[in-house]
Short mmCIF file of C-alpha atoms in Angstrom, two decimals:
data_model
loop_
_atom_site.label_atom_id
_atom_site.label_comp_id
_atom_site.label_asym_id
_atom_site.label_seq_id
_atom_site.Cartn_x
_atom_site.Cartn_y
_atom_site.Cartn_z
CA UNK K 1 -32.36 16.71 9.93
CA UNK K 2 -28.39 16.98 9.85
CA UNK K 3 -27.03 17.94 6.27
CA UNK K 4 -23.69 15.07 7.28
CA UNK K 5 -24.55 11.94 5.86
CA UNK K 6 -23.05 8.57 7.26
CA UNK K 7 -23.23 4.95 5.69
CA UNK K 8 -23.83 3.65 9.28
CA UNK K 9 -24.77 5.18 13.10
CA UNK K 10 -25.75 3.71 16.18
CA UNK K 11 -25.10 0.25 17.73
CA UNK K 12 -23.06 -2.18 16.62
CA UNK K 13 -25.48 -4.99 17.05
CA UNK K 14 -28.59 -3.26 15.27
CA UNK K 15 -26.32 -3.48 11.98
CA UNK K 16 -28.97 -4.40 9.46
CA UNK K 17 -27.29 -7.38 7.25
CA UNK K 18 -26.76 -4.79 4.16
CA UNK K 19 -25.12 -2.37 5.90
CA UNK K 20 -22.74 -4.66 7.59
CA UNK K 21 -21.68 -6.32 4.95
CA UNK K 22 -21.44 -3.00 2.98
CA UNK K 23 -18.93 -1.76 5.65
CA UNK K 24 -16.91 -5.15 5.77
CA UNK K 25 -17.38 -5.91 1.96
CA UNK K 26 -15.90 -3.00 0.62
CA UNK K 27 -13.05 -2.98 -2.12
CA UNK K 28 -14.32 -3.85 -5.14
CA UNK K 29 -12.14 -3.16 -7.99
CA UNK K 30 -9.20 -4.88 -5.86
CA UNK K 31 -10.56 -8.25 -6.15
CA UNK K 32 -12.11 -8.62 -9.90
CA UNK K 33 -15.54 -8.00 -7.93
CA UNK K 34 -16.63 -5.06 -10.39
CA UNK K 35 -16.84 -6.82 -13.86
CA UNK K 36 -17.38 -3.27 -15.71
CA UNK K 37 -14.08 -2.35 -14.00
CA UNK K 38 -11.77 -5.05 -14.48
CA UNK K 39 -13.15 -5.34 -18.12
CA UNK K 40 -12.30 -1.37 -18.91
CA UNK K 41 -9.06 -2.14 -17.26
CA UNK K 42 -8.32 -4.85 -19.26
CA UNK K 43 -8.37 -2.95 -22.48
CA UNK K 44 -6.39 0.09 -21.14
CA UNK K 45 -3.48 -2.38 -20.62
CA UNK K 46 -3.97 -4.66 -23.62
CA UNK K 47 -3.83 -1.78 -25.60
CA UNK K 48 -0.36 -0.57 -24.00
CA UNK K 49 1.43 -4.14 -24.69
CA UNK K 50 0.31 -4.04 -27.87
CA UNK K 51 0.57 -0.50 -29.09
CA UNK K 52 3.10 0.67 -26.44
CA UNK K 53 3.64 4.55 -26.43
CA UNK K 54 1.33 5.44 -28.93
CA UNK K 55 -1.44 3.99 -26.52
CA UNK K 56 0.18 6.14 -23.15
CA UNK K 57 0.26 9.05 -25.01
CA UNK K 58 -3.42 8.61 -26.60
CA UNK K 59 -4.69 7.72 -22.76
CA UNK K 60 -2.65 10.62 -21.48
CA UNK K 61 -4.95 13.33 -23.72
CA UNK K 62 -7.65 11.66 -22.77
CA UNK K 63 -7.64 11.06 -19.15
CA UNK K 64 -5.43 13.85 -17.76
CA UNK K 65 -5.89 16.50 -21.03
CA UNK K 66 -2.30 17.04 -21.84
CA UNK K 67 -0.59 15.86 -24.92
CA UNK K 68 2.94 14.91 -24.40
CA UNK K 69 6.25 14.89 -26.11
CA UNK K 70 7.92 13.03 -24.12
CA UNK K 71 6.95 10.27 -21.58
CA UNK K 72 10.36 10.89 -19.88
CA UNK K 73 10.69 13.87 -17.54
CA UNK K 74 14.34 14.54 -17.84
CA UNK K 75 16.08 14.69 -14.72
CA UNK K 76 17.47 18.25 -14.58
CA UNK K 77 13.97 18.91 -14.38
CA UNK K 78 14.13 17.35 -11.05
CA UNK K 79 16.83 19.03 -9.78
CA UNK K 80 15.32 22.70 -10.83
CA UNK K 81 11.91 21.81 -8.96
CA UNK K 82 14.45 20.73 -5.46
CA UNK K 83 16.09 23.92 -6.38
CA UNK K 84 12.71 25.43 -6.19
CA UNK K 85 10.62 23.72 -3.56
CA UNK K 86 10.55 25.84 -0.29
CA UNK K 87 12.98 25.23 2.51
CA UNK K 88 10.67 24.22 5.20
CA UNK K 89 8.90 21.62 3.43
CA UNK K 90 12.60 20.36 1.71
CA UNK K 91 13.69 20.02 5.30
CA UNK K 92 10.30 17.92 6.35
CA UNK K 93 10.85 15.99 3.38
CA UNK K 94 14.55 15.01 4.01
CA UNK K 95 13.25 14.32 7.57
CA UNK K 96 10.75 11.82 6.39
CA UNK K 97 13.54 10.06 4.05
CA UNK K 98 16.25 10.14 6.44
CA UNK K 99 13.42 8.23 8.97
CA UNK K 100 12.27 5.98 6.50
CA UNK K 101 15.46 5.09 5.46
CA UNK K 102 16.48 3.96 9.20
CA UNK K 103 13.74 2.04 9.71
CA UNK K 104 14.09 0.12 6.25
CA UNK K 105 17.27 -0.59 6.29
CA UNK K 106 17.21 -2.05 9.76
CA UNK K 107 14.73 -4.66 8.08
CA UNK K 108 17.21 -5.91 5.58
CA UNK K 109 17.17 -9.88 6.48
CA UNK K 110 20.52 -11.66 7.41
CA UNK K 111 21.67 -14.80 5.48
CA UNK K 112 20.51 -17.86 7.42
CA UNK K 113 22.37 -20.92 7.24
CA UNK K 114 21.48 -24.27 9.45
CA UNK K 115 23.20 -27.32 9.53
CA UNK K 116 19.93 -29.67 10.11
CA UNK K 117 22.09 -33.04 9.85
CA UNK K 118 26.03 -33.34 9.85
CA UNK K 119 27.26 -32.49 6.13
CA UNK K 120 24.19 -30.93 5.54
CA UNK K 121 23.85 -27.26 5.60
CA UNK K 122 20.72 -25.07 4.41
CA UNK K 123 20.89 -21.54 4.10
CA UNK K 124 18.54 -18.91 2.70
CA UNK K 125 19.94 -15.75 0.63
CA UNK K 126 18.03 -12.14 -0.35
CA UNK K 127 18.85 -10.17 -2.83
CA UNK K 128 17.52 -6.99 -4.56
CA UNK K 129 15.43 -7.13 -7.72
CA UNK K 130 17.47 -5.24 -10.39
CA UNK K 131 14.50 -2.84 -11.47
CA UNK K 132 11.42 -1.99 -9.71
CA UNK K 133 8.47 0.76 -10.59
CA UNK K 134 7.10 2.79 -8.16
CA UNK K 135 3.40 4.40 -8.59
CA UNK K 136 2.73 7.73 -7.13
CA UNK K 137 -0.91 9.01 -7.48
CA UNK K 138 -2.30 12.07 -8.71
CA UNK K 139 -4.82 13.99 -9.36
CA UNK K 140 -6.70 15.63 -6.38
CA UNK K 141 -3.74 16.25 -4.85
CA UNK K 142 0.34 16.15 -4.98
CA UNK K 143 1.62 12.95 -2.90
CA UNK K 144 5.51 13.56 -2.57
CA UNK K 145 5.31 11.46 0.50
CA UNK K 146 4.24 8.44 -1.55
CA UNK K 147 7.33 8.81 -3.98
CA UNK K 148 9.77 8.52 -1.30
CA UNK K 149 7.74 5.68 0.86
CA UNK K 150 8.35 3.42 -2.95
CA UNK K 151 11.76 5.07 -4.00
CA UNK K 152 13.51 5.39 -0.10
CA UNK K 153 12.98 1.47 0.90
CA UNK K 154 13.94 0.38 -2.84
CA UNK K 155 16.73 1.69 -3.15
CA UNK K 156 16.87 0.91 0.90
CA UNK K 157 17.15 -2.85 -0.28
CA UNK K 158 20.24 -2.18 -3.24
CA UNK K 159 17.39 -2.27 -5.83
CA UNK K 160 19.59 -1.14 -8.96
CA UNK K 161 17.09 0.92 -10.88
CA UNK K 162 13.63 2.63 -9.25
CA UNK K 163 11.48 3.93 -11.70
CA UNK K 164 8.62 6.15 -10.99
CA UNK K 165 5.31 7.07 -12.64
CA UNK K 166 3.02 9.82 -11.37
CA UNK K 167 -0.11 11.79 -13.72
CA UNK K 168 1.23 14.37 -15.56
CA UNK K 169 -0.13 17.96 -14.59
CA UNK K 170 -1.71 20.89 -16.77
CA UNK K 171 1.97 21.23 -17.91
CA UNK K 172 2.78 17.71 -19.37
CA UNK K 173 4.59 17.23 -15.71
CA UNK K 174 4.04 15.75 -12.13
CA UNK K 175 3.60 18.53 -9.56
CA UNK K 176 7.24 20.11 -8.48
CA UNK K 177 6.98 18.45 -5.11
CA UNK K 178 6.72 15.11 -6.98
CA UNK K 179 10.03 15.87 -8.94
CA UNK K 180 11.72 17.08 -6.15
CA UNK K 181 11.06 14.17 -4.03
CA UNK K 182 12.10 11.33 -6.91
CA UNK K 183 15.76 13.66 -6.38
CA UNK K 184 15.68 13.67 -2.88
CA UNK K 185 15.05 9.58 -2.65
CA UNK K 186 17.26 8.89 -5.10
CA UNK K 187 14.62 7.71 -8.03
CA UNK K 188 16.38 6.83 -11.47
CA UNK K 189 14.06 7.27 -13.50
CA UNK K 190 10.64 9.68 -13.75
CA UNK K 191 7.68 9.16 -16.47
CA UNK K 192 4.35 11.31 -16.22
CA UNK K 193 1.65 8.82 -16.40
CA UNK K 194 -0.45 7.65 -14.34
CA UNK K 195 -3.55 5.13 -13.86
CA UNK K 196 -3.77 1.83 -15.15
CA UNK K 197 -1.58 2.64 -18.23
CA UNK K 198 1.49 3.59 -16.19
CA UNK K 199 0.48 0.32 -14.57
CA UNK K 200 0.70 -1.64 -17.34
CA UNK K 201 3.86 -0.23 -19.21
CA UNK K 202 5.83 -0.53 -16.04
CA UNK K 203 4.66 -4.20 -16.30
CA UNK K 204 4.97 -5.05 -19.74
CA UNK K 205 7.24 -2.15 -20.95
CA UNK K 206 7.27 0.06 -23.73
CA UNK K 207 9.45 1.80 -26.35
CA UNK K 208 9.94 4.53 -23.82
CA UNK K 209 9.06 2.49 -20.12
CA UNK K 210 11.35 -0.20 -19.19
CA UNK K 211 9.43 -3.38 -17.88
CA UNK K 212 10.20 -3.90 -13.82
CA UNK K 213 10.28 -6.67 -11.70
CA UNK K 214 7.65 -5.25 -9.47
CA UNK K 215 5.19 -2.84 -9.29
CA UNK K 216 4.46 -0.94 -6.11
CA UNK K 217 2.44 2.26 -4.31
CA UNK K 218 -1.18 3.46 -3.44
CA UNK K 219 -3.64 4.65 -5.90
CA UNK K 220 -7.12 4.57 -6.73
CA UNK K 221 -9.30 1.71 -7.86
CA UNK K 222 -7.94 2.22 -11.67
CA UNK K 223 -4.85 1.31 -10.30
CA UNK K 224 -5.57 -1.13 -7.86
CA UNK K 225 -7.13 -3.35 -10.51
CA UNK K 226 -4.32 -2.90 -12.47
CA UNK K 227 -2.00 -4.21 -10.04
CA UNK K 228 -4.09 -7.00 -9.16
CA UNK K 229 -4.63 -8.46 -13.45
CA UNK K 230 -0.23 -8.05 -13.48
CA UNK K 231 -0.02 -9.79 -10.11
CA UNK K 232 0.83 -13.19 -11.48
CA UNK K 233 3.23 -11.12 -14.39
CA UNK K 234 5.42 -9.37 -11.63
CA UNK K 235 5.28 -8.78 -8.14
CA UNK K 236 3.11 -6.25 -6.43
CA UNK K 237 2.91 -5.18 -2.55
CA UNK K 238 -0.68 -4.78 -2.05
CA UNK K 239 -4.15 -4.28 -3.83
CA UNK K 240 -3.79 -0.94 -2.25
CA UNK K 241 -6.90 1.00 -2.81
CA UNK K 242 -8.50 4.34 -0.89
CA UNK K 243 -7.51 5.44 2.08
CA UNK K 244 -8.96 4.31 5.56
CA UNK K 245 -9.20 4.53 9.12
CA UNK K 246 -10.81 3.25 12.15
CA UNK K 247 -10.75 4.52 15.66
CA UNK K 248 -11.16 2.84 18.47
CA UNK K 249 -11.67 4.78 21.68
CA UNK K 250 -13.44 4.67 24.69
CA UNK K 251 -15.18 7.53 26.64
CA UNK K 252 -11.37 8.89 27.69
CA UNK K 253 -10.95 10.02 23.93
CA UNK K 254 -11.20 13.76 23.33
CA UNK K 255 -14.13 13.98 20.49
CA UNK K 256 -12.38 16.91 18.47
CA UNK K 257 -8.98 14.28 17.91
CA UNK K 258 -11.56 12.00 17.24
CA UNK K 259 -12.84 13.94 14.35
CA UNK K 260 -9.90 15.05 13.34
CA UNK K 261 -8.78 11.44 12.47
CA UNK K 262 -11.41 10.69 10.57
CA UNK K 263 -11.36 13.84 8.44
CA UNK K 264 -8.11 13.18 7.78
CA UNK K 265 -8.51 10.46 6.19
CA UNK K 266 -12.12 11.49 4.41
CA UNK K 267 -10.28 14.31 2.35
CA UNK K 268 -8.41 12.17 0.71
CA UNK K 269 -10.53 10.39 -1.56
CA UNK K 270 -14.33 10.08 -2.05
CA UNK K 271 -14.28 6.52 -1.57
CA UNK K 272 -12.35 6.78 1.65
CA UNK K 273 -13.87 5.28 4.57
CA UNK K 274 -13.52 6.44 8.32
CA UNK K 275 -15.61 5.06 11.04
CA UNK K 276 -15.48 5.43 14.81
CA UNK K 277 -15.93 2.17 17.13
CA UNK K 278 -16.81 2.91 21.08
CA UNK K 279 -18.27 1.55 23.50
CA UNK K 280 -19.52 5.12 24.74
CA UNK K 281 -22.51 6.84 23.46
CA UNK K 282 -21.83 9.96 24.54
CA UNK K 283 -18.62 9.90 22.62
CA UNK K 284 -19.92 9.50 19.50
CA UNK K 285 -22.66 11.87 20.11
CA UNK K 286 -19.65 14.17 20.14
CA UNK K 287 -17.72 13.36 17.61
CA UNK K 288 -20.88 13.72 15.48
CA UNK K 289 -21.29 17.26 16.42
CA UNK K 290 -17.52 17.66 15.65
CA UNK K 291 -17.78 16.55 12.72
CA UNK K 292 -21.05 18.63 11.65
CA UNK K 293 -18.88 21.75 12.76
CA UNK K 294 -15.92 21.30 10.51
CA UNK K 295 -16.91 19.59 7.41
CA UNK K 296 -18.59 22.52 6.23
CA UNK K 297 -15.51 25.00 6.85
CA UNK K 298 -13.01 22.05 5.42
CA UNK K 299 -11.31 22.84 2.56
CA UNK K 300 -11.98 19.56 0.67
CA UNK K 301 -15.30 19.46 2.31
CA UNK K 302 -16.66 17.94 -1.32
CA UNK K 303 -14.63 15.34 -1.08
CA UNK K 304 -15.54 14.46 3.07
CA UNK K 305 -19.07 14.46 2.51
CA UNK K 306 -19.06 12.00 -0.39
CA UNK K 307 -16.84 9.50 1.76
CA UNK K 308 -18.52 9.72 5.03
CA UNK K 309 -21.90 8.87 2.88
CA UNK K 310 -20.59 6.05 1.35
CA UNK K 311 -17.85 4.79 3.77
CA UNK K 312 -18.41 6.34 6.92
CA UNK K 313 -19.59 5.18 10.05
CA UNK K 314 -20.00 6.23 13.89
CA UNK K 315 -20.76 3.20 15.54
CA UNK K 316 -22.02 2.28 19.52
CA UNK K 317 -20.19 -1.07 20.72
CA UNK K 318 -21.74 -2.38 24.00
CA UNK K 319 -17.90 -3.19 25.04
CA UNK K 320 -14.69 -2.58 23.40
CA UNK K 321 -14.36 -6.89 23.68
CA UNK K 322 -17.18 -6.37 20.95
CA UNK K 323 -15.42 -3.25 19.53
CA UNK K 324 -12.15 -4.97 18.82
CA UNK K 325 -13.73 -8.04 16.96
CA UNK K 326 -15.53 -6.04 14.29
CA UNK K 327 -11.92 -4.24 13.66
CA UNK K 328 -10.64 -7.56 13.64
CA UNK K 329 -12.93 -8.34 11.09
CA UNK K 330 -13.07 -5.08 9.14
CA UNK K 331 -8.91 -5.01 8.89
CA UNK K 332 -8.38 -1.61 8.47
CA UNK K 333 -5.82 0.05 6.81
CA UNK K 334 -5.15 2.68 9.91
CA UNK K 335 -6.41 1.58 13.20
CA UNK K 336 -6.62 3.82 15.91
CA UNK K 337 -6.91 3.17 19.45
CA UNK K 338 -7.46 6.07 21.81
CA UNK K 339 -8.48 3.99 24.95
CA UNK K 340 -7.23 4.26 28.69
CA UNK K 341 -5.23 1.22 28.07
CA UNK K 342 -4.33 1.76 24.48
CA UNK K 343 -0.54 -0.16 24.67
CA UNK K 344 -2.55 -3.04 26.51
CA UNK K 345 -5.10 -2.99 24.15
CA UNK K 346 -2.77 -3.02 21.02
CA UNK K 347 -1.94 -6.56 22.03
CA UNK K 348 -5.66 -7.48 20.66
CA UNK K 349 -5.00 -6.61 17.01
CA UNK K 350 -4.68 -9.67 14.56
CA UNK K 351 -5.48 -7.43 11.49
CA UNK K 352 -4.40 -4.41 10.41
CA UNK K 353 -2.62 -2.75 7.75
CA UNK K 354 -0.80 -0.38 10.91
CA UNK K 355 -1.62 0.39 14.25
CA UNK K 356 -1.59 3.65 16.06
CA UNK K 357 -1.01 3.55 19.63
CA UNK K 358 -2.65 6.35 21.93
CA UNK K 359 -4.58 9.40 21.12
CA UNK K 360 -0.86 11.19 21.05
CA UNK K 361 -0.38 8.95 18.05
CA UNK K 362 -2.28 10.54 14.99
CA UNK K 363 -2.37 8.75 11.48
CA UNK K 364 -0.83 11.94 10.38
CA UNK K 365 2.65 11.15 11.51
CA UNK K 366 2.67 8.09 10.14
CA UNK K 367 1.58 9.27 6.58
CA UNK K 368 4.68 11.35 6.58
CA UNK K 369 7.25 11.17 9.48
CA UNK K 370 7.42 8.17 11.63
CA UNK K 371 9.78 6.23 9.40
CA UNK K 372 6.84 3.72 8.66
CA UNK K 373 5.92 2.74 5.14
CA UNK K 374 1.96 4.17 4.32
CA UNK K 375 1.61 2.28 1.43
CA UNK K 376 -0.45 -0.05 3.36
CA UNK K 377 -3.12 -3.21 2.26
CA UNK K 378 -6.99 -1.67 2.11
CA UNK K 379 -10.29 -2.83 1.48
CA UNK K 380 -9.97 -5.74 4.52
CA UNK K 381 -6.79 -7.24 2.60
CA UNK K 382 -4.80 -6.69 6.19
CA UNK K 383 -5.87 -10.11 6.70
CA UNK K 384 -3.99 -11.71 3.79
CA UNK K 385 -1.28 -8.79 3.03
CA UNK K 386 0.98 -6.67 5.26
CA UNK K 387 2.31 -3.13 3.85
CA UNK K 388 5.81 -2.15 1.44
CA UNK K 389 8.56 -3.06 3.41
CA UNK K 390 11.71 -3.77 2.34
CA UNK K 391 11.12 -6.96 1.85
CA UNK K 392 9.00 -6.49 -1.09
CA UNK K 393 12.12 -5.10 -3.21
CA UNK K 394 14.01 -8.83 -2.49
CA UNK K 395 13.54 -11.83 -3.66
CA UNK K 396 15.28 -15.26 -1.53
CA UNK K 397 16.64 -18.36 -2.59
CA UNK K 398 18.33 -21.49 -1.00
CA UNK K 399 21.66 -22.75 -0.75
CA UNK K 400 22.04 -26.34 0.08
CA UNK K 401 25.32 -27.41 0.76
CA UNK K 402 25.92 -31.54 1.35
CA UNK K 403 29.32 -33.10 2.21
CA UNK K 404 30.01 -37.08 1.06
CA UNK K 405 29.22 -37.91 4.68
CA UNK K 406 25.96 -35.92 4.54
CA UNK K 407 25.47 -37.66 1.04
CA UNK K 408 25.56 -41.14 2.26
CA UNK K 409 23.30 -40.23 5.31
CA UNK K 410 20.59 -38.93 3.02
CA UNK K 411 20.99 -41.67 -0.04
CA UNK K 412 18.81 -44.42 1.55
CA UNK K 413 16.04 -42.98 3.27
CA UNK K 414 15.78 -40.72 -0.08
CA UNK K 415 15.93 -43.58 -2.69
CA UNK K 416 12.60 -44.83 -0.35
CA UNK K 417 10.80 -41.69 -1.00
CA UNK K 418 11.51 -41.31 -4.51
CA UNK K 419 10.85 -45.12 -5.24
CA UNK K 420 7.54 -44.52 -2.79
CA UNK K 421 6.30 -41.88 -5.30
CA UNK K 422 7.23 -43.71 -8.66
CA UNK K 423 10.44 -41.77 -9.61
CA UNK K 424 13.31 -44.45 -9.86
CA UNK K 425 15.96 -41.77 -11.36
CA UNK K 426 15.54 -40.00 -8.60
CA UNK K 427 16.15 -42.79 -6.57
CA UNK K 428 19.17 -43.87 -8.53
CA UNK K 429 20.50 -40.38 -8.27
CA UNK K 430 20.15 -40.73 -4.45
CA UNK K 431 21.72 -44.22 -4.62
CA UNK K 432 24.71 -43.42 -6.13
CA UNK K 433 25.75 -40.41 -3.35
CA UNK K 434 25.42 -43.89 -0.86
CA UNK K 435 29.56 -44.69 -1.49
CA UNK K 436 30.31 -41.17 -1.53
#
């Protein structure tokens, strides 16, 4: 018997009910489906409106065991840990700004205007939200690249104040990498908390936190329910939960890439989830003993075998037709297609947070280089949400511009409506423009 552990293996069809919906089912936390969860979260961020720092500082001791004296990290701290952080990985960061940057700003909308009638013009305008807060996680790891996917397309969009919040370390602080990336994206401000209290003072605000306009980035499930019980307060990009992937690949896909994907994405969190689809049983077969082979010599090989058991799956379609729909309906975060005909079979995907195109094309880049945002929707949200964009940092309004000609055009057939639904001001309103 193999020590790896998998939620599901074999074919696609033999899925008992449990197990499929299991795989397809899966975010809870993100959608108010764990009671216990949304409940604890609840009182974490009632007790930061109402007690403010007091209530960050008490949850810092007790969820990260550091005591703080200050919220703020001051930014020359910044600037020493840039001064600090080793050349070659200050170059890849810059890199991955300078990328990101280009592709963001080349998503900034353009004013529309349309006359739909003579005299009457209709044009939409974006603007920046003055003040948005930017979550980079913690914890298992230091996530630089996740403070410059918030902080690079805010400030991308003219945002006039980013402010970021990331779990303080042993030493009261975010990791140096952290610091020096909220300097090398241009981040205004820097506060070392994290979970659903950094959440919720970025939201409500405190004596220390200013409140935002929106709340964005990646984190666990703390933090994904968070941002889903503010999402009517401000706006938020995404219930964005742990990571994921999905492969699909056919029997041209080298196993060891493969496995390599889905590892990737395993270490990150234990309630990752990484599951091959094929429509070649000799494939997986391989990829199995790929996987059986490096987990054990992985570094975070903890952390692997706890998400393949709960979230991972190596799975047998009997074509990639049959393949594609279950990705379809699973809506991955990642999904990776390492077929013969990838760029054809790209055109198939409806759902998906992004898509990787080609076995040349690992998840990896995107996470850091590619210029692409990987603060992406999890959990099967793909199907309702798309990832941070630049977008997400604007908000739009209309402009509707009517000449006396235009005036007298609209008065009649307008007085009809309004009198149609019961609202004669409205129609007198209307009525008068007529002799404009």
């Amino acid at each position: 018997m193999s020590a790896l552990e998998l939620r599901a293996e074999g074919r696609l069809r033999e899925l008992d009910d449990a197990t499929r919906r299991a795989l397809l089912d899966r975010g809870a936390g993100g959608d108010g489906a764990d009671g216990d969860l949304a409940t604890a979260v609840r009182r974490l961020m009632d007790a930061v409106r109402t007690r403010g720092d007091a209530a960050l500082r008490e949850m810092t001791e007790r969820f990260d065991g550091v005591r703080l004296d200050a919220l703020e990290v001051p930014r020359e701290a910044w600037e020493e840990a840039l001064r600090r952080l080793d050349g070659g990985v200050r170059a890849a960061l810059e890199r991955a700004a300078a990328n990101l940057r280009a592709f963001h700003q080349a998503q900034l909308p353009a004013r529309v205007s349309v006359e739909v009638e003579p005299g009457v013009t209709v044009s939409r305008v974006s603007v920046p939200l003055e003040r948005v807060g930017v979550y980079a996680p913690g914890g298992r790891a230091a996530y630089p690249s996740s403070v410059l996917m918030g902080v690079v397309p805010a400030r991308a969009a003219g945002v006039e104040e980013v402010v970021l919040c990331s779990p303080p370390g042993p030493d009261g602080r975010p990791p140096d990498a952290v610091l020096a990336a909220c300097a090398l994206g241009g981040a205004h401000r820097l506060f070392a908390l994290g979970g659903a209290g950094a959440v919720a003072a970025l939201a409500y605000g405190t004596e220390s936190v200013p409140a935002v306009d929106a709340v964005v980035g990646p984190g666990n499930r703390w933090v994904t329910e968070a941002k889903r019980q503010i999402a009517g307060r401000v706006r938020i990009d995404a219930p964005a939960g742990p990571s994921e992937v999905l492969v699909v690949a056919d029997d041209s896909a080298d196993p060891a890439w493969v496995a390599l994907e889905l590892l990737a994405q395993a270490e990150h969190d234990p309630d990752a989830c990484a599951l091959l689809l094929t429509d070649a049983p000799a494939l997986a077969k391989a990829v199995r003993d790929e996987l059986e082979a490096r987990v054990p010599r992985a570094p975070r090989a903890d952390i692997i075998r706890a998400a393949l058991r709960e979230g991972g799956a190596l799975l047998v379609a009997e074509t990639l037709d049959e393949a594609f729909a279950f990705a379809g309906a699973y809506a991955p975060e990642h999904l990776s297609i390492m077929t013969r005909s990838a760029n054809i079979d790209a055109g198939r995907v409806r759902t998906a947070g992004t898509v990787f195109v080609g076995a040349a094309a690992s998840v990896a880049f995107g996470d850091y280089l590619t210029g692409a945002n990987h603060v992406l929707p999890t959990g099967g949200r793909g199907r309702s949400f798309s990832g941070l964009s630049v977008e997400h940092f604007l908000r739009s309004y209309t402009v509707q511009t009517v000449s006396p000609e235009g005036a007298a055009a609209l008065a009649d057939d307008t007085a009809l409506l309004a009198t149609a639904e019961g609202l004669p001001a409205h129609a007198e309103a209307a009525g008068a423009r007529r002799r404009a």
